[in-house]
Coordinates of C-alpha atoms (C1' of nucleotides) in Angstrom, one line a residue:
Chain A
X1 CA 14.6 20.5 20.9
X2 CA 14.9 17.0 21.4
X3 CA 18.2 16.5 19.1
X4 CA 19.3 13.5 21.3
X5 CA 17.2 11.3 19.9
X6 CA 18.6 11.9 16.2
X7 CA 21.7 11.2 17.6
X8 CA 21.0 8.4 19.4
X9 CA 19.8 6.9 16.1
X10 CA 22.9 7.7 14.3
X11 CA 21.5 10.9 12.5
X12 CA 22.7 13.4 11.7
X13 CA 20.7 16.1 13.2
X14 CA 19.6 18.2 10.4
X15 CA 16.6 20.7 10.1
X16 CA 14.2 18.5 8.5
X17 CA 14.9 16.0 10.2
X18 CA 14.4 18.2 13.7
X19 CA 11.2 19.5 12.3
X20 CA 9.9 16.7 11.4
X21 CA 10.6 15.2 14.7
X22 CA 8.8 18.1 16.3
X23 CA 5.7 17.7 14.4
X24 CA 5.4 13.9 15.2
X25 CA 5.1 14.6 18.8
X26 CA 3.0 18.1 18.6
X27 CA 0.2 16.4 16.8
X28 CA -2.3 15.5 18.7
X29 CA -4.0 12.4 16.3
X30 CA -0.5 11.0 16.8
X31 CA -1.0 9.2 13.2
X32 CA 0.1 11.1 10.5
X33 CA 0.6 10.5 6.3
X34 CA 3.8 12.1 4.8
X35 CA 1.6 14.4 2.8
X36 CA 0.3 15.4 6.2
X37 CA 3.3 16.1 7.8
X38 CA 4.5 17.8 3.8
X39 CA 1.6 20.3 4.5
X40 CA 2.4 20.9 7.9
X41 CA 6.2 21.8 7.1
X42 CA 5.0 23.9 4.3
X43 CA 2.3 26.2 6.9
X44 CA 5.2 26.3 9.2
X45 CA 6.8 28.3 6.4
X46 CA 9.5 25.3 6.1
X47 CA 11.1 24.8 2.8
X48 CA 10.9 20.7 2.5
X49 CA 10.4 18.8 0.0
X50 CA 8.2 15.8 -0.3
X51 CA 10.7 13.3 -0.9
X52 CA 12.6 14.5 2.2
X53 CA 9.6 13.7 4.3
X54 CA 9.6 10.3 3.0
X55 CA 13.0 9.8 3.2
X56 CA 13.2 10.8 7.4
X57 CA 10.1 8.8 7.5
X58 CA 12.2 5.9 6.5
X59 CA 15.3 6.7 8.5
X60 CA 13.4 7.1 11.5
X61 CA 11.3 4.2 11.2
X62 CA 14.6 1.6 10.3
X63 CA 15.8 3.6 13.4
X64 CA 13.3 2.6 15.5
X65 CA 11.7 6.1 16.1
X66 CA 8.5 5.8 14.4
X67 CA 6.3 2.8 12.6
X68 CA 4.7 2.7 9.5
X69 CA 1.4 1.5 9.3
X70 CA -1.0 0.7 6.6
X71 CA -4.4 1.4 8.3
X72 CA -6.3 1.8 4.4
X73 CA -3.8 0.3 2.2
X74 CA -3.6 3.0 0.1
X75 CA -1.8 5.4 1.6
X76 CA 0.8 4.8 5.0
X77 CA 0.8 7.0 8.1
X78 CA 3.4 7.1 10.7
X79 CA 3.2 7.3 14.8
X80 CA 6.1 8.1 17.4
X81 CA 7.1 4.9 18.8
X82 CA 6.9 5.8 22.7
X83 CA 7.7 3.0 24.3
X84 CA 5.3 -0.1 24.1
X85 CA 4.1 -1.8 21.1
X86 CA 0.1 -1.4 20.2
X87 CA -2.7 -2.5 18.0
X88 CA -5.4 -0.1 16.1
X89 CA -8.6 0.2 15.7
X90 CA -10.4 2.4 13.2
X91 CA -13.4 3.5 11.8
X92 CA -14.5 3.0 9.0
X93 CA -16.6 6.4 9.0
X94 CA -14.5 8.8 10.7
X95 CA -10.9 7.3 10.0
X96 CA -10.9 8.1 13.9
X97 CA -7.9 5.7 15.4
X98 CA -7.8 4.4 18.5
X99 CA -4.9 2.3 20.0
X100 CA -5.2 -0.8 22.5
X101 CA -2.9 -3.8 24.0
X102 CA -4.0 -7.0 25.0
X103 CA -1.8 -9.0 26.4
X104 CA -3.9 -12.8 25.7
X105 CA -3.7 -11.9 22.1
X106 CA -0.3 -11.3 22.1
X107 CA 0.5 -15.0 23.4
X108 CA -2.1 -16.5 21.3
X109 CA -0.3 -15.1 18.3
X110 CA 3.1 -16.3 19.7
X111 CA 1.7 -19.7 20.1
X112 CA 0.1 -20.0 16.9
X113 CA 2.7 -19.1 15.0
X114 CA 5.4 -21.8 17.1
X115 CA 2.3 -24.3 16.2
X116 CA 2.8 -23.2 12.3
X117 CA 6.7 -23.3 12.9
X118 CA 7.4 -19.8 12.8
X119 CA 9.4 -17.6 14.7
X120 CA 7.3 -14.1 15.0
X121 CA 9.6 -11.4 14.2
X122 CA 6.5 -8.6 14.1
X123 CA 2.7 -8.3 13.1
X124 CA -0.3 -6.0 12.3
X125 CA -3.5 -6.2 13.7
X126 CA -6.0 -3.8 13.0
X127 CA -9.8 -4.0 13.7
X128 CA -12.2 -2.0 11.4
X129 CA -15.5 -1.0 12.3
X130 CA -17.3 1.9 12.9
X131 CA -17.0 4.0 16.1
X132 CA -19.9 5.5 18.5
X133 CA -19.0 8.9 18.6
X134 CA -21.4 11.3 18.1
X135 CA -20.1 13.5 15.7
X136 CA -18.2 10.3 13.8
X137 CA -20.4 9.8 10.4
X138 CA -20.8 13.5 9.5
X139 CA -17.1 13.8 9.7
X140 CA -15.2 12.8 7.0
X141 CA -12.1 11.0 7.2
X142 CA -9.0 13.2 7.3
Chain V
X1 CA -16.2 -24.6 -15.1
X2 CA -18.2 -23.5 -12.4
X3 CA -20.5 -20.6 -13.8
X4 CA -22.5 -21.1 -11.0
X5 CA -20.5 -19.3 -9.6
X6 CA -20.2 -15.9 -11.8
X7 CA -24.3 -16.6 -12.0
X8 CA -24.9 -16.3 -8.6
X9 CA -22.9 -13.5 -7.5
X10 CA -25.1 -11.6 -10.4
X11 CA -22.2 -11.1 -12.9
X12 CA -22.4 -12.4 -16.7
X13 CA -20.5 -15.2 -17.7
X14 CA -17.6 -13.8 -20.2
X15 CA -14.3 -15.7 -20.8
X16 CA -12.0 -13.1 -18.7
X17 CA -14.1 -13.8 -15.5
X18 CA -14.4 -17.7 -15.6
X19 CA -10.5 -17.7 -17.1
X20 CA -9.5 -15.8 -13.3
X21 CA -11.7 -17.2 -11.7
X22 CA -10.0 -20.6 -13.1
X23 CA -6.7 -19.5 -11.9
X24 CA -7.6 -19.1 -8.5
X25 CA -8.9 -21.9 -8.1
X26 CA -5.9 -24.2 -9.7
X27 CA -3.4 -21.8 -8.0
X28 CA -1.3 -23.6 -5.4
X29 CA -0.2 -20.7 -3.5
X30 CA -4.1 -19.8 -3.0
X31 CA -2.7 -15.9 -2.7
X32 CA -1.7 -14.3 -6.0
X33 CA -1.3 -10.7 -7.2
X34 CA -3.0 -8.9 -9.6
X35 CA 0.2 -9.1 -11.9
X36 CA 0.7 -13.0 -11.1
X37 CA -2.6 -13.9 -12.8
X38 CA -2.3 -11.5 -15.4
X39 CA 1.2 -13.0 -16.4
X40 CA -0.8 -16.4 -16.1
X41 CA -3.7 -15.5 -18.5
X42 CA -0.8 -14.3 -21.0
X43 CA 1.4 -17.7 -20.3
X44 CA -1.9 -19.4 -21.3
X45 CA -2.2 -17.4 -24.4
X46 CA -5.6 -15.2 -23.4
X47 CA -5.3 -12.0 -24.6
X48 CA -6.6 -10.3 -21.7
X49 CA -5.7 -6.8 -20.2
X50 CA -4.6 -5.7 -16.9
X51 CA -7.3 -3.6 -16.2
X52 CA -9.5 -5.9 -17.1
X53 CA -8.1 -8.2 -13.9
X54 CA -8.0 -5.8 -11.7
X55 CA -11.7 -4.6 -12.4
X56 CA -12.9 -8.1 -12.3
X57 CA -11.0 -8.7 -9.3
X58 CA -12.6 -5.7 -7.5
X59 CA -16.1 -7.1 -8.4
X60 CA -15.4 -10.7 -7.3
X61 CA -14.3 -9.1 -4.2
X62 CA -17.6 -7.0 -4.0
X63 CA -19.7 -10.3 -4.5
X64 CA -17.6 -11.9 -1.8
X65 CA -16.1 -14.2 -4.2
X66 CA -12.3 -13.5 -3.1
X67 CA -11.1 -11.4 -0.6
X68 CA -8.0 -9.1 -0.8
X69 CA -5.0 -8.6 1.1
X70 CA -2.2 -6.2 2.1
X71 CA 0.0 -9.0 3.3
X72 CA 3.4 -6.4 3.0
X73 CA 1.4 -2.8 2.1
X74 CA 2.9 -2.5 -2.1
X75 CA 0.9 -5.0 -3.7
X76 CA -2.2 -6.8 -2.6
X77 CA -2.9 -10.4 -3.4
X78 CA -6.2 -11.7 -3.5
X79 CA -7.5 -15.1 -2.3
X80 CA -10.8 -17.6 -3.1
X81 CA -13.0 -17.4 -0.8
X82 CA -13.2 -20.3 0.8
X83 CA -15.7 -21.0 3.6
X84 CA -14.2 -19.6 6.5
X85 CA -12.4 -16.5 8.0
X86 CA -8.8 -16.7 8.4
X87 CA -5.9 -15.0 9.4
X88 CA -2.2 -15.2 8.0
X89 CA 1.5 -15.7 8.8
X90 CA 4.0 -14.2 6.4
X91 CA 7.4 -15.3 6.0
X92 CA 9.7 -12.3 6.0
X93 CA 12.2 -14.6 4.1
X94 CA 10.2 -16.7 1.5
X95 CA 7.1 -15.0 1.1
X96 CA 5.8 -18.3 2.2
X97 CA 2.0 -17.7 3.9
X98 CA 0.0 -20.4 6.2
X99 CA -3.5 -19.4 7.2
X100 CA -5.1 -19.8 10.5
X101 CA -7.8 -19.4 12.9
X102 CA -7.7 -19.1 16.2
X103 CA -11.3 -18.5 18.3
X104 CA -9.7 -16.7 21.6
X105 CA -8.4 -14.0 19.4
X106 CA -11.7 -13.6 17.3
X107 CA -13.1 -13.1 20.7
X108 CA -10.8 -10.7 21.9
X109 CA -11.0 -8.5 19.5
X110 CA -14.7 -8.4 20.0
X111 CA -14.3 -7.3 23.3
X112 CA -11.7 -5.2 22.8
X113 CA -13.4 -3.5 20.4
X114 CA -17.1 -3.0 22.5
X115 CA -14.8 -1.7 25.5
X116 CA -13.5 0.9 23.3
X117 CA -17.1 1.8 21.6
X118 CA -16.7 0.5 18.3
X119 CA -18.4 -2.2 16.7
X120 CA -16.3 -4.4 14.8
X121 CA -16.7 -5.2 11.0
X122 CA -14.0 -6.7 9.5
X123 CA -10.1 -6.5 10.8
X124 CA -7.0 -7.3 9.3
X125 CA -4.4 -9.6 11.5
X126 CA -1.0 -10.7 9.8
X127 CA 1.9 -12.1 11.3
X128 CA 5.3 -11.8 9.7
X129 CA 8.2 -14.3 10.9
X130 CA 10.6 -16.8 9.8
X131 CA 9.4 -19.7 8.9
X132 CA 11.3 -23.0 9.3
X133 CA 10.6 -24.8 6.2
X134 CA 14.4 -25.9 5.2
X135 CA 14.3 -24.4 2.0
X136 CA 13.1 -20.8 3.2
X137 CA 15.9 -18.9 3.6
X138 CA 17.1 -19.6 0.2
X139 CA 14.2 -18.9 -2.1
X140 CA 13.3 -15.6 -2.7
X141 CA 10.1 -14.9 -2.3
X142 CA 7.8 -14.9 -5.2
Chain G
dG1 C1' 36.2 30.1 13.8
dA2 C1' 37.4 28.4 9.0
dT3 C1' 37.5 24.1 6.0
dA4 C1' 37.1 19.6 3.8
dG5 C1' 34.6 15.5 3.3
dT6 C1' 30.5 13.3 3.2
dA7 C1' 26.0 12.7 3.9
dA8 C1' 21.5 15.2 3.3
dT9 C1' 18.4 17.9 0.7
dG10 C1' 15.2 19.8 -3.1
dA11 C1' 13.0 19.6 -7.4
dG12 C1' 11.3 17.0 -10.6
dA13 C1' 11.2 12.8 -13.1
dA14 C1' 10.3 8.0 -12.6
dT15 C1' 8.0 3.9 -11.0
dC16 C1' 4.6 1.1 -9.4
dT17 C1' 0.0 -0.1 -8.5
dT18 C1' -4.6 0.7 -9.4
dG19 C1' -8.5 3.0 -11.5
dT20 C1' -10.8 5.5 -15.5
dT21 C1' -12.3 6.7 -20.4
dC22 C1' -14.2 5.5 -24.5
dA23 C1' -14.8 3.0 -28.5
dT24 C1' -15.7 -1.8 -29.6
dC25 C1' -17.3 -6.4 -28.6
dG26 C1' -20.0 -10.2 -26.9
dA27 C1' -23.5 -12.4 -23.5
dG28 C1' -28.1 -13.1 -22.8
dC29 C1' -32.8 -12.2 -24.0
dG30 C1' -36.5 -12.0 -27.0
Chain D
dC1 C1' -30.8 -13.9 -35.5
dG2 C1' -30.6 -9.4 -34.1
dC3 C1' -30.7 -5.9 -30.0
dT4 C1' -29.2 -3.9 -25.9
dC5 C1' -26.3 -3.1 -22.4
dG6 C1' -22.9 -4.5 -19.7
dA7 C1' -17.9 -6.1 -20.3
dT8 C1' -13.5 -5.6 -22.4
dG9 C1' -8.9 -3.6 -24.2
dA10 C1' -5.8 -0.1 -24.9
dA11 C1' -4.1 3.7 -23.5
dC12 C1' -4.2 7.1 -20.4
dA13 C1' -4.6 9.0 -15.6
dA14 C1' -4.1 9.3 -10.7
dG15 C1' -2.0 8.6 -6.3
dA16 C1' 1.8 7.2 -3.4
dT17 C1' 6.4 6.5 -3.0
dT18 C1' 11.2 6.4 -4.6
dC19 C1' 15.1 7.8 -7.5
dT20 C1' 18.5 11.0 -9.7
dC21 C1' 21.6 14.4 -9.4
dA22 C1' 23.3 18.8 -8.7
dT23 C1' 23.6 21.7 -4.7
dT24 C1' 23.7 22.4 0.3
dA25 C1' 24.9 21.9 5.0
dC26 C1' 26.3 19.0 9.1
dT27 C1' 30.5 17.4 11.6
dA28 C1' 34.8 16.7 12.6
dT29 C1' 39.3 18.6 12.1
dC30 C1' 42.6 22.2 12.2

DNA sequence: GATAGTAATGAGAATCTTGTTCATCGAGCG
DNA sequence: CGCTCGATGAACAAGATTCTCATTACTATC
């Protein structure tokens, strides 16, 4: 596996953290909640507790290996940072989530916020609506 | 007070609602918690129950009344609705949050959104920075 | 390869925010 | 003024996330 990236980060590289690791770049919605990835250690047959999937959640993400976003309020899911920051768009029938850069809202938001006197350090942007797919409002969110 | 208010959005008048709703609108922040304006119906001696401001809160958001927000993801704060739209800037320091608008983005994200089949019904843009107000980095934020 | 030191883990309890239940109360109508 | 039904309060419940603390397991060292 991958281990170099735990070390990079200053990790140690431990089995749940390695797992964990593993199942943020198999899955293919490429968002996931803790509870999602709790289930997924459990099916593997992994012995990992909840709070240790929130903890490497938190590690990774002050390390710079994943982000945390709040896409419902409710409840946070996490994404593999590879490489280039992005925005989301969900819908609000499927919970599908789709990702997208656009480069004239990223300067608009520097600019406003040097026109307010802020220096941006981050920002969330996520559009809601609901998606054309075809078999979107008969699936329920995941 | 304005009972218009409560009488148009189709909810009875009763002393919890038009106390809130009072708050809100003498609030100088213009974004409080669920908490802050319970701790301010205690401070003004109204024996009125948490629950009691949340529910109304939830139904003065379904009547369009306020809107909520998950300016940091723990707790949302809810805000008068006020004419227009806005978006937000959050100081990462202070707390401190300045509302804007800003046309090129709305229209963006219209686009953005058609181009990736979805059609847009709300969305949920907040930047967090510094601010440079002198007396930021000193308060904690509220 | 064995070992010590230290950080990581697991299990469950705790916390925080928000929502629900149910008996009581009060707003609005006749 | 009394009735009816929605609104409220208090306590409890639920869901998500974090904390505690005893135990375990990396990593570096020998």
């Amino acid at each position: 596996m991958e281990t170099s990236n735990l070390k990079k980060a200053g990790l140690k590289v431990t089995l749940p953290r390695m797992k964990i690791l593993e199942i943020l770049e198999q899955s293919e919605t490429r968002h996931l909640t803790a509870e999602a990835i709790y289930r997924e250690l459990l099916d593997s047959g992994e012995e990992i507790g909840l709070a240790t999937v929130y903890r490497v959640l938190t590690q990774f993400e002050a390390a710079g290996l994943v982000c945390r976003l709040h896409l419902e309020g409710n409840q946070a899911v996490f994404e593999l940072e590879r490489g280039g920051h992005h925005d989301h768009i969900v819908c609000n029938q499927c919970g599908r989530v789709e990702e997208f850069y656009d480069e004239t809202i990223e300067q608009r938001q520097q600019r406003i916020a040097a026109d307010h006197g802020f220096s941006i350090r981050d920002h969330a942007l996520v559009l809601y609506g609901d998606c054309s797919d075809e078999s979107c409002p008969r699936r329920p969110a995941s």
